[in-house]
Amino acid sequence: MEDVELSNKLLKITKPKMMKSVVYTSARRWINDGYIKTILKMRVLRFLYFLGLDTKYIEKMYK
């Protein structure tokens, strides 16, 4: 969730920039849980974060 907060703060300072480096991530969660369930879960977790819920609780829900 800190990445969302950091992104929002950076948007207030400058426009997003494209980087030349490549980042590889796993699609495991998307494949196992499906697109809709994964998107909904991420939205709920983000909402709980902005409501101020404890990040340890949100982390347990994420896993």
PDB file of C-alpha atoms in Angstrom:
ATOM      1  CA  MET A   1       0.000   0.000   0.000  1.00  0.00           C
ATOM      2  CA  GLU A   2       2.941   2.278   0.507  1.00  0.00           C
ATOM      3  CA  ASP A   3       3.507   2.156  -3.238  1.00  0.00           C
ATOM      4  CA  VAL A   4       0.094   3.728  -3.844  1.00  0.00           C
ATOM      5  CA  GLU A   5       0.791   6.463  -1.312  1.00  0.00           C
ATOM      6  CA  LEU A   6       4.219   7.119  -2.824  1.00  0.00           C
ATOM      7  CA  SER A   7       2.744   7.287  -6.329  1.00  0.00           C
ATOM      8  CA  ASN A   8       0.129   9.805  -5.218  1.00  0.00           C
ATOM      9  CA  LYS A   9       2.770  12.003  -3.582  1.00  0.00           C
ATOM     10  CA  LEU A  10       5.020  11.846  -6.638  1.00  0.00           C
ATOM     11  CA  LEU A  11       2.136  12.860  -8.911  1.00  0.00           C
ATOM     12  CA  LYS A  12       1.925  16.124  -6.971  1.00  0.00           C
ATOM     13  CA  ILE A  13       5.588  16.826  -7.744  1.00  0.00           C
ATOM     14  CA  THR A  14       6.058  15.671 -11.331  1.00  0.00           C
ATOM     15  CA  LYS A  15       4.501  13.817 -14.236  1.00  0.00           C
ATOM     16  CA  PRO A  16       5.139  10.071 -14.594  1.00  0.00           C
ATOM     17  CA  LYS A  17       8.191   9.188 -16.654  1.00  0.00           C
ATOM     18  CA  MET A  18       8.964   6.060 -18.667  1.00  0.00           C
ATOM     19  CA  MET A  19      12.037   4.159 -17.594  1.00  0.00           C
ATOM     20  CA  LYS A  20      14.229   2.084 -19.861  1.00  0.00           C
ATOM     21  CA  SER A  21      14.640  -0.742 -17.369  1.00  0.00           C
ATOM     22  CA  VAL A  22      12.440  -3.840 -17.406  1.00  0.00           C
ATOM     23  CA  VAL A  23      10.584  -5.237 -14.404  1.00  0.00           C
ATOM     24  CA  TYR A  24       9.445  -8.854 -14.258  1.00  0.00           C
ATOM     25  CA  THR A  25       6.674  -9.979 -11.924  1.00  0.00           C
ATOM     26  CA  SER A  26       4.769 -13.175 -11.328  1.00  0.00           C
ATOM     27  CA  ALA A  27       1.299 -13.685 -12.798  1.00  0.00           C
ATOM     28  CA  ARG A  28       0.576 -16.453 -10.273  1.00  0.00           C
ATOM     29  CA  ARG A  29      -2.089 -14.533  -8.346  1.00  0.00           C
ATOM     30  CA  TRP A  30      -3.858 -13.456 -11.555  1.00  0.00           C
ATOM     31  CA  ILE A  31      -3.818 -16.984 -12.957  1.00  0.00           C
ATOM     32  CA  ASN A  32      -4.884 -18.724  -9.736  1.00  0.00           C
ATOM     33  CA  ASP A  33      -7.529 -16.260  -8.537  1.00  0.00           C
ATOM     34  CA  GLY A  34      -8.730 -14.854 -11.837  1.00  0.00           C
ATOM     35  CA  TYR A  35      -8.874 -11.308 -13.136  1.00  0.00           C
ATOM     36  CA  ILE A  36     -12.099 -10.103 -11.491  1.00  0.00           C
ATOM     37  CA  LYS A  37     -11.392 -11.562  -8.039  1.00  0.00           C
ATOM     38  CA  THR A  38      -7.849 -10.154  -8.041  1.00  0.00           C
ATOM     39  CA  ILE A  39      -8.975  -6.658  -9.093  1.00  0.00           C
ATOM     40  CA  LEU A  40     -11.756  -6.605  -6.496  1.00  0.00           C
ATOM     41  CA  LYS A  41      -9.395  -7.773  -3.770  1.00  0.00           C
ATOM     42  CA  MET A  42      -6.836  -5.085  -4.637  1.00  0.00           C
ATOM     43  CA  ARG A  43      -9.531  -2.379  -4.622  1.00  0.00           C
ATOM     44  CA  VAL A  44     -10.867  -3.502  -1.237  1.00  0.00           C
ATOM     45  CA  LEU A  45      -7.371  -3.600   0.259  1.00  0.00           C
ATOM     46  CA  ARG A  46      -6.597  -0.123  -1.076  1.00  0.00           C
ATOM     47  CA  PHE A  47      -9.888   1.180   0.346  1.00  0.00           C
ATOM     48  CA  LEU A  48      -9.110  -0.345   3.765  1.00  0.00           C
ATOM     49  CA  TYR A  49      -5.657   1.251   3.659  1.00  0.00           C
ATOM     50  CA  PHE A  50      -7.088   4.703   3.023  1.00  0.00           C
ATOM     51  CA  LEU A  51      -9.622   4.157   5.821  1.00  0.00           C
ATOM     52  CA  GLY A  52      -6.628   3.805   8.121  1.00  0.00           C
ATOM     53  CA  LEU A  53      -6.777   0.099   8.968  1.00  0.00           C
ATOM     54  CA  ASP A  54      -3.624  -1.425  10.411  1.00  0.00           C
ATOM     55  CA  THR A  55      -1.242  -2.405   7.613  1.00  0.00           C
ATOM     56  CA  LYS A  56      -0.434  -5.716   9.347  1.00  0.00           C
ATOM     57  CA  TYR A  57      -4.119  -6.682   9.095  1.00  0.00           C
ATOM     58  CA  ILE A  58      -4.235  -5.663   5.433  1.00  0.00           C
ATOM     59  CA  GLU A  59      -1.043  -7.629   4.792  1.00  0.00           C
ATOM     60  CA  LYS A  60      -2.643 -10.791   6.197  1.00  0.00           C
ATOM     61  CA  MET A  61      -5.642 -10.301   3.908  1.00  0.00           C
ATOM     62  CA  TYR A  62      -3.325  -9.815   0.928  1.00  0.00           C
ATOM     63  CA  LYS A  63      -1.559 -13.127   1.483  1.00  0.00           C
TER      64      LYS A  63
END
